[in-house]
Coordinates of C-alpha atoms and ligand atoms in Angstrom, one line a residue:
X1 CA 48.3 87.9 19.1
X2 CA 49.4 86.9 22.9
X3 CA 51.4 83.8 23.4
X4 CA 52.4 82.4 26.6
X5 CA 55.3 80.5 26.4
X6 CA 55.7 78.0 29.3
X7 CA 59.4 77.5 30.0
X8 CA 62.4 79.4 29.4
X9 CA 65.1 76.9 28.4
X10 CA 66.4 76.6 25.1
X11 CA 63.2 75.9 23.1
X12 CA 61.3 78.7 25.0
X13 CA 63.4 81.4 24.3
X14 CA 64.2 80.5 20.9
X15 CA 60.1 80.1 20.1
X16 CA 59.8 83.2 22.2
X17 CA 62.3 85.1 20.2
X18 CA 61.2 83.4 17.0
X19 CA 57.0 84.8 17.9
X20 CA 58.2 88.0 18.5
X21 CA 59.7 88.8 15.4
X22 CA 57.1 87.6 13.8
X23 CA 55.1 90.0 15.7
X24 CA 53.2 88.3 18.7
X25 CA 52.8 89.9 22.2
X26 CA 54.9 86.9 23.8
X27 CA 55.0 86.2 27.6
X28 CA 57.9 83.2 28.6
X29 CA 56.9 81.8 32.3
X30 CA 59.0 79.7 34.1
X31 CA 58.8 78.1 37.2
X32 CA 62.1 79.0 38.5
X33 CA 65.2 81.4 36.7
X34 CA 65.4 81.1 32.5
X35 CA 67.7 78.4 31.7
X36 CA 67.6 76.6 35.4
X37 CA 66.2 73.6 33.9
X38 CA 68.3 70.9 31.7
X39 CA 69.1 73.8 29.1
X40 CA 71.3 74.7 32.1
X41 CA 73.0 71.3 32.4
X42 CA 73.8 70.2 29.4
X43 CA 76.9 69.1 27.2
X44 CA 75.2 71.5 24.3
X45 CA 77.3 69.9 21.5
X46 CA 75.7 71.0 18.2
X47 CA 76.0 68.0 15.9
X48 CA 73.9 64.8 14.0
X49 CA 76.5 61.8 14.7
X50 CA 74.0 59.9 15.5
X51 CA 70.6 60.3 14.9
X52 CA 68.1 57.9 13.4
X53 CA 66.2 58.1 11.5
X54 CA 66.9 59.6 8.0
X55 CA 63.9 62.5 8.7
X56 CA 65.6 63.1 12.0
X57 CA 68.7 63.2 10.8
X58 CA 68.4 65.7 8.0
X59 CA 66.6 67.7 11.0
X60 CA 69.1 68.0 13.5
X61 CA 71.2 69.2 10.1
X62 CA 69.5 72.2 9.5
X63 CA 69.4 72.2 13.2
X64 CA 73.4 72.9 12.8
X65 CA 72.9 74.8 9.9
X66 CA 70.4 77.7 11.6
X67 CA 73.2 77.9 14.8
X68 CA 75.3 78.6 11.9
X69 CA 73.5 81.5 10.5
X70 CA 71.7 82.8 13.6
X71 CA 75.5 83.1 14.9
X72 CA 77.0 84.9 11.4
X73 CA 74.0 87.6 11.7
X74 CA 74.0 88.1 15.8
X75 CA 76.1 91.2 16.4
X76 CA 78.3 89.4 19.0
X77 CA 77.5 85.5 18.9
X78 CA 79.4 84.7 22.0
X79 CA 77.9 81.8 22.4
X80 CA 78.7 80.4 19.4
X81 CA 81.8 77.6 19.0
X82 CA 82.4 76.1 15.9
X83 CA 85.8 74.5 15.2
X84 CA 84.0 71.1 14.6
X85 CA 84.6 67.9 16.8
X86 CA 86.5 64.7 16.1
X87 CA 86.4 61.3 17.5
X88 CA 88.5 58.1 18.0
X89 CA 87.4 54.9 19.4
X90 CA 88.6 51.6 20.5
X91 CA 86.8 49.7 17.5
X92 CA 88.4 51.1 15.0
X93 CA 86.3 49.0 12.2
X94 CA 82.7 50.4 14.3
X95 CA 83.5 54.1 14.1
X96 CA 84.4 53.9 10.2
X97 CA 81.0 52.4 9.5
X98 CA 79.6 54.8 11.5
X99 CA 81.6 57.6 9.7
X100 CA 81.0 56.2 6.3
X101 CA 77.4 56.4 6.5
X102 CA 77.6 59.9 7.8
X103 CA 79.3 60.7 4.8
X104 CA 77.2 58.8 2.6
X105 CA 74.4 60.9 4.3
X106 CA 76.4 63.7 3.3
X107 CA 77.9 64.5 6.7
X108 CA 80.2 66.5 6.4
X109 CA 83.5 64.4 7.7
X110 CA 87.3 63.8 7.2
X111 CA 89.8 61.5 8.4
X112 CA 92.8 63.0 10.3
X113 CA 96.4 61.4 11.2
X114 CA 97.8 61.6 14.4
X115 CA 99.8 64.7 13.3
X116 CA 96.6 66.6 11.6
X117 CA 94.8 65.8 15.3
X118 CA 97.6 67.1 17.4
X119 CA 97.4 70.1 15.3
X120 CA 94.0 70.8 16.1
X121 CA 94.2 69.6 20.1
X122 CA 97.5 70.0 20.8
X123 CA 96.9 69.0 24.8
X124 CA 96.8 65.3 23.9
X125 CA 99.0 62.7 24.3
X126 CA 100.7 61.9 21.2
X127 CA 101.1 58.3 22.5
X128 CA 97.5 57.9 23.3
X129 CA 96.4 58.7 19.8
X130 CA 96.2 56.1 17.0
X131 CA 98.5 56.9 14.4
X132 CA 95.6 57.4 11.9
X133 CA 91.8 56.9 11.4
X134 CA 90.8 59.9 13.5
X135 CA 87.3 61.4 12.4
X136 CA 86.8 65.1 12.5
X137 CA 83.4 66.6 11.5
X138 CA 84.2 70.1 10.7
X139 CA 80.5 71.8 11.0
X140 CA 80.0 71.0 14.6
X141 CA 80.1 73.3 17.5
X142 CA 79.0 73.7 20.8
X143 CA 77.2 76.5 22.4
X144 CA 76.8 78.2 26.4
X145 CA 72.7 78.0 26.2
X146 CA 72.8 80.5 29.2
X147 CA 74.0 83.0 26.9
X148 CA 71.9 82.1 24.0
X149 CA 68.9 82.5 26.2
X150 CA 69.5 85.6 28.0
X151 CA 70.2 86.8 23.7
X152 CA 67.0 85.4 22.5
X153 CA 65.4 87.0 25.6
X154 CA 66.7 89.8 25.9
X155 CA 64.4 92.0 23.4
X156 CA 60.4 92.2 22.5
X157 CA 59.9 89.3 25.2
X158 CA 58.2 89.7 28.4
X159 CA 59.6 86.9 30.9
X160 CA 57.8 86.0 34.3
X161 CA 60.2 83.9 36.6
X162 CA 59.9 81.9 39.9
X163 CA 55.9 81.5 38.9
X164 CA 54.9 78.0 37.5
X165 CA 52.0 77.2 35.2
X166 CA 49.5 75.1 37.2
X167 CA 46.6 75.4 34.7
X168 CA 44.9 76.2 31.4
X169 CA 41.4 77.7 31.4
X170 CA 40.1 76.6 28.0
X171 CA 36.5 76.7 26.1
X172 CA 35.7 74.2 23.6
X173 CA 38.8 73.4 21.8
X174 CA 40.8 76.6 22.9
X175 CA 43.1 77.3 25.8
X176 CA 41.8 80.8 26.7
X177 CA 44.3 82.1 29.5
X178 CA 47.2 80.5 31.9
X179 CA 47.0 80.0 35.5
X180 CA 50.2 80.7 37.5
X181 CA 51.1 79.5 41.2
X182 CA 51.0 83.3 42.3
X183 CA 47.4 83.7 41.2
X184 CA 48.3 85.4 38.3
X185 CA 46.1 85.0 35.0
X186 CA 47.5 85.5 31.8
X187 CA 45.1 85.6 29.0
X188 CA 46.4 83.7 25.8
X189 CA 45.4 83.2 22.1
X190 CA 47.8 80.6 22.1
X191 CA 50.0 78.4 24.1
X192 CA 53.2 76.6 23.9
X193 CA 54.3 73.7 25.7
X194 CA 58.4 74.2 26.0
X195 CA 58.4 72.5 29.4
X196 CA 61.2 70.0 28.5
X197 CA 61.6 67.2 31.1
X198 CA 57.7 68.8 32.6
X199 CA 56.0 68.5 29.7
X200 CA 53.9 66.0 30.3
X201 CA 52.9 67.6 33.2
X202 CA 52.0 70.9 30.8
X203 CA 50.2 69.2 28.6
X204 CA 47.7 67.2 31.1
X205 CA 46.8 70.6 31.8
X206 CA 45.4 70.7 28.4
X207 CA 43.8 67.0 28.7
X208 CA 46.7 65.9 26.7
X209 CA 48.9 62.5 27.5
X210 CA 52.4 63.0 26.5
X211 CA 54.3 59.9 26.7
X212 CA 57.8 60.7 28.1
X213 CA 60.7 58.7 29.3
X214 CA 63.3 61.5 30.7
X215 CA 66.7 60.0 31.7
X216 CA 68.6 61.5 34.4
X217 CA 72.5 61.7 33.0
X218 CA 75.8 63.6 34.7
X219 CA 78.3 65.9 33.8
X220 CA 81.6 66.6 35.8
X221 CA 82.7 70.1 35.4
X222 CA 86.3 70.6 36.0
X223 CA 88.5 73.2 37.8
X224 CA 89.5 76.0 35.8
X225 CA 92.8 74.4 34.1
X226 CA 95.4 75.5 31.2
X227 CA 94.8 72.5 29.1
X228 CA 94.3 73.2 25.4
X229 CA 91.0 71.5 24.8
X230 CA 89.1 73.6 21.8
X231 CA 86.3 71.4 20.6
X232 CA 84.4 68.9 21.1
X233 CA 86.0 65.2 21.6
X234 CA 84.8 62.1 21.9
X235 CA 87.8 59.8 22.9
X236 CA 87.3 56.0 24.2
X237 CA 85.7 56.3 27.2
X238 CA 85.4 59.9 27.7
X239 CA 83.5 62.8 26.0
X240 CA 85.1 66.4 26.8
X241 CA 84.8 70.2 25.7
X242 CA 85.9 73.7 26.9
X243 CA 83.4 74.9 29.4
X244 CA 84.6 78.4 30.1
X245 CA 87.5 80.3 31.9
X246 CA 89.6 77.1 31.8
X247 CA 87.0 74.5 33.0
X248 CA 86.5 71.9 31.3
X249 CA 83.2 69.8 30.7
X250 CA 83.7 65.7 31.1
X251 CA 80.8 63.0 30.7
X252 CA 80.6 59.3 29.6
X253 CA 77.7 56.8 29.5
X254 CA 79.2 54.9 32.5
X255 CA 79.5 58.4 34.7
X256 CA 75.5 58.4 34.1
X257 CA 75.1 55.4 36.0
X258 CA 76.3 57.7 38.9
X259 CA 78.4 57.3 41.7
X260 CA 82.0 58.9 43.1
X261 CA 83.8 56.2 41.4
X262 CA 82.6 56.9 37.7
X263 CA 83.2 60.3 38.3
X264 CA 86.6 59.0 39.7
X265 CA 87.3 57.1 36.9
X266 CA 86.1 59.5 33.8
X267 CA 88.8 62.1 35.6
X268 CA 91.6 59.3 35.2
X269 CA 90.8 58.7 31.6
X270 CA 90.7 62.3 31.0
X271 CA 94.0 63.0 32.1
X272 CA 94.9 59.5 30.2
X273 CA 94.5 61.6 26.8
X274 CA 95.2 65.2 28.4
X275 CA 97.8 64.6 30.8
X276 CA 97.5 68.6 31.8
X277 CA 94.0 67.4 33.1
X278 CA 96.1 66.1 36.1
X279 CA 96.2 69.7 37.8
X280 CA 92.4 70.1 37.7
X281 CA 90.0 69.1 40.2
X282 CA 86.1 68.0 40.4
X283 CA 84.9 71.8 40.7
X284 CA 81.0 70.4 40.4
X285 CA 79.2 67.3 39.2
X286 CA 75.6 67.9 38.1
X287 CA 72.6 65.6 36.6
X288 CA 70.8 67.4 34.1
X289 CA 67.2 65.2 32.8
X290 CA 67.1 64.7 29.3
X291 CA 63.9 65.3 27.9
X292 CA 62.9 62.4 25.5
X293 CA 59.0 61.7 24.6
X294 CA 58.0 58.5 24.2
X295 CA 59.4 57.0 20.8
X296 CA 62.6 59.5 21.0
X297 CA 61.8 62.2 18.3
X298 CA 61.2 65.9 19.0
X299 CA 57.0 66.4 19.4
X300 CA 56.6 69.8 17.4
X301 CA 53.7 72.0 16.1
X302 CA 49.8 72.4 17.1
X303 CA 47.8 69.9 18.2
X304 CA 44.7 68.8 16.3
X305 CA 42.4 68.4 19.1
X306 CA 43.4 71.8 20.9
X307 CA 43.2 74.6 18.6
X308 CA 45.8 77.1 19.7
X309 CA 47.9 74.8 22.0
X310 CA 51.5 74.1 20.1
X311 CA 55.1 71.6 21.5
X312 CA 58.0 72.3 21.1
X313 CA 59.6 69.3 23.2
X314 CA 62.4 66.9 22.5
X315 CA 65.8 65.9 23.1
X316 CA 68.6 67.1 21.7
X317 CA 66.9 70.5 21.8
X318 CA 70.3 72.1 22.4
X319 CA 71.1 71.3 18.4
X320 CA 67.5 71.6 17.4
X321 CA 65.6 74.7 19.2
X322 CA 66.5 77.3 16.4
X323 CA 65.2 75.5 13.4
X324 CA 62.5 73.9 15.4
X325 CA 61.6 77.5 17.4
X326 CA 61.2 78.8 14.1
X327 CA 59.2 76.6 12.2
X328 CA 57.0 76.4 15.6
X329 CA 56.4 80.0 15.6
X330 CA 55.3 80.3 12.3
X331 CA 52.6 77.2 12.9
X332 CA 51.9 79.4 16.1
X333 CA 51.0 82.3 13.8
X334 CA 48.6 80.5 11.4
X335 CA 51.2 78.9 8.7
X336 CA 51.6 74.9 8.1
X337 CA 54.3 73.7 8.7
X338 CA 53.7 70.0 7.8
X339 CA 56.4 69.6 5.3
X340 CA 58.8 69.9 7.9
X341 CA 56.7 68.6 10.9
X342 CA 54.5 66.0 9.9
X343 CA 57.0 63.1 11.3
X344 CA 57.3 65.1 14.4
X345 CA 53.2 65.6 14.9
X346 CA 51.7 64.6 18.7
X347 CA 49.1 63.0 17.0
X348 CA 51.5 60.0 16.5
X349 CA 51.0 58.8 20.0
X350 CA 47.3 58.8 20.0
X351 CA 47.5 56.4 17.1
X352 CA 49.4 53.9 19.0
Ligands
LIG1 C1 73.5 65.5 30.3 C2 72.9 66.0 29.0 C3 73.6 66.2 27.9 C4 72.9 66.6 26.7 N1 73.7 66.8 25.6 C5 73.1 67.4 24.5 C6 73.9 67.8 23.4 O1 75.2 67.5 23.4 N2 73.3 68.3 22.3 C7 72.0 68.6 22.3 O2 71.5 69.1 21.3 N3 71.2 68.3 23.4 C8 71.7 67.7 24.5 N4 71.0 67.4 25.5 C9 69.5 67.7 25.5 C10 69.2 69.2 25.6 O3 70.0 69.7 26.6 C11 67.7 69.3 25.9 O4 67.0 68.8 24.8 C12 67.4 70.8 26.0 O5 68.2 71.5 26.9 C13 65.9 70.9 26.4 O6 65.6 72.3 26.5 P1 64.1 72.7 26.9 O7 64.0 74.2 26.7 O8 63.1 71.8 26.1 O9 64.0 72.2 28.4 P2 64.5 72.9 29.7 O10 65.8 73.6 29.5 O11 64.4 71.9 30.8 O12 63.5 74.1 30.0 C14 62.2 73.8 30.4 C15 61.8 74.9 31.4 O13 60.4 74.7 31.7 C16 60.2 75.1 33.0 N5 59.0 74.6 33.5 C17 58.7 73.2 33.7 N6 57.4 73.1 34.1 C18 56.9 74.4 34.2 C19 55.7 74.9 34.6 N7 54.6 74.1 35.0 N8 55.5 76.3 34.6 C20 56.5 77.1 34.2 N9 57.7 76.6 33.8 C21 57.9 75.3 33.8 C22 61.5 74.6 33.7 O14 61.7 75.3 34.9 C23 62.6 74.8 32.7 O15 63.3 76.0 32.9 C24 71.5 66.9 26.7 C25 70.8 66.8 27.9 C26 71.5 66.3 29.1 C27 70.7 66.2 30.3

């Protein structure tokens, strides 16, 4: 069976990966480099904090759960961080609702003192921790995607870069090949849609509207620095992991808004909690488009109307493209996967 996978971000390579072990002849285009799109600017935190609802939820857990394993069995998962992430906020009585019906999810989360924190991120300021009520949610992680793509891609894949998808040929209800900007024709039993922030775009080309309403946000990528920072943490204000050699990965909702001054600001109440922050400087700031269809779930699986044409778009795809690649693959290969995909259909849209 060929499959042309359109994008090589997260999804694509995981579906690509995921169709190739399941023995498909699998071609990944992209319009520019594998991973150049927001899989490459991302804050990649693999968690479910806060996802609604219950289905999606429970989704983004086995999300966690198949990082998890695909990480224990890869023979050097450098990828991979666990070490979990933990959280303290202003409203004290708002984050222990929120934490209480995590764990009444069954979430998997603890309360640390000041002392058990410190343990864990030694780099912040004692003073600037309460002395309790700090959440820690041990079976988060985070992940470098550019290294978990160039894995996934890196065996039984054929990848075409720089060379967009501009159209489908099809025949009745079948996509037949893929057109590419170079001229190229690629003929395909099936097609995938992992076009993330473009995938409306992709699937027009199929006579399909995909309702999407991307959001440009902004990350500030620090100097390297020797600051302790080992996990994810949200603190008031200010969201932060380790981001390689030393750097260190800052965002916050009101940085999104944009500007030198949020960026200004989100570095002053970084060093507020991590006074070693001070030494560091802006190194890069970069807006990465989150890709969120139209209601704000993931839009999975084949499509009714188009035979062989199958999505695999939706935010939080960092958390969810290993689960979700899977399960696609295997609808992409002629098995059903409705009992985990029927809240997640593109047929939701049309009934609107
Ligand atoms: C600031 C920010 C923070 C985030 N934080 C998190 C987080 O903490 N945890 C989490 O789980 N998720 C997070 N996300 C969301 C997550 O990063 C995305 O859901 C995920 O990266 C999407 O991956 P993708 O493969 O679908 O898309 P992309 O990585 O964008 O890949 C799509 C690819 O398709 C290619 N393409 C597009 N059109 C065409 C075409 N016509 N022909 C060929 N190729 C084409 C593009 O070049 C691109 O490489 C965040 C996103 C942002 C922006």
């Amino acid at each position: 069976m060929r499959v042309v996978v359109v994008g090589a971000g997260v999804y694509g390579a995981a579906v690509g990966a995921a169709l190739a072990r399941g023995g498909a002849t699998v071609t990944v285009v992209d319009a520019g480099a594998p991973g150049s799109g927001t899989s490459g600017a991302t804050f990649s935190w693999v968690n479910s904090r806060n996802k609604q609802p219950q289905v999606y939820h429970e989704f983004n857990v086995a999300g966690m759960a198949a990082h998890q394993r695909f990480a224990a069995e890869a023979p050097l998962s450098d990828w991979y961080h666990g070490g979990g992430g933990i959280e303290w906020a202003a409203d004290d009585a708002a984050l222990r609702g929120k934490v209480d019906a995590l764990i009444a999810r069954g979430y998997e989360a603890t309360w640390l003192t000041r002392a058990e924190a410190l343990e864990l991120e030694p780099g912040i300021d004692p003073e600037r921790l309460p002395a309790d009520g700090i959440a820690y949610f041990p079976d988060e992680a985070w992940i470098e995607p550019m290294r978990l793509i160039a894995h996934l891609l890196s065996r039984d894949v054929d990848v075409v870069a720089d060379d967009a998808v501009v159209g489908l040929d099809t025949s009745g209800d079948m996509v037949r090949a893929v057109r590419l900007e170079s001229g190229r024709r690629l003929d395909a039993d099936a097609v995938v849609n992992c076009a993330g922030p473009q995938a409306a775009k992709v699937a027009a080309m199929a006579g399909l509207a995909l309702p999407m309403r991307n959001l440009p946000c902004v990350l500030v990528y620090t100097s390297p620095v020797a600051v302790p920072v080992s996990r994810v943490v949200h603190a008031p204000n200010v969201h932060l992991r380790p981001e390689g050699d030393g750097r260190i990965l800052l965002h916050s909702s009101e940085v999104d808004q944009g500007g030198q001054e949020a960026v200004d600001k989100l570095m002053r109440d970084a060093t507020s909690f991590y006074p070693g922050i001070r030494a560091a400087t802006v190194e890069s700031v970069r807006t990465g488009e989150r890709p969120i269809p139209g209601d704000g779930l993931p839009v999975l699986g084949r499509v009714a109307d188009v035979r062989n044409y199958v999505f695999a778009v939706s935010h939080s795809g960092v958390t969810l493209c290993l689960h979700a690649g899977e399960l696609v693959a295997d609808e992409v290969l002629g098995e059903d996967r409705d009992e985990a995909l029927a809240a997640f259909r593109f047929e939701r849209f049309e009934e609107l």
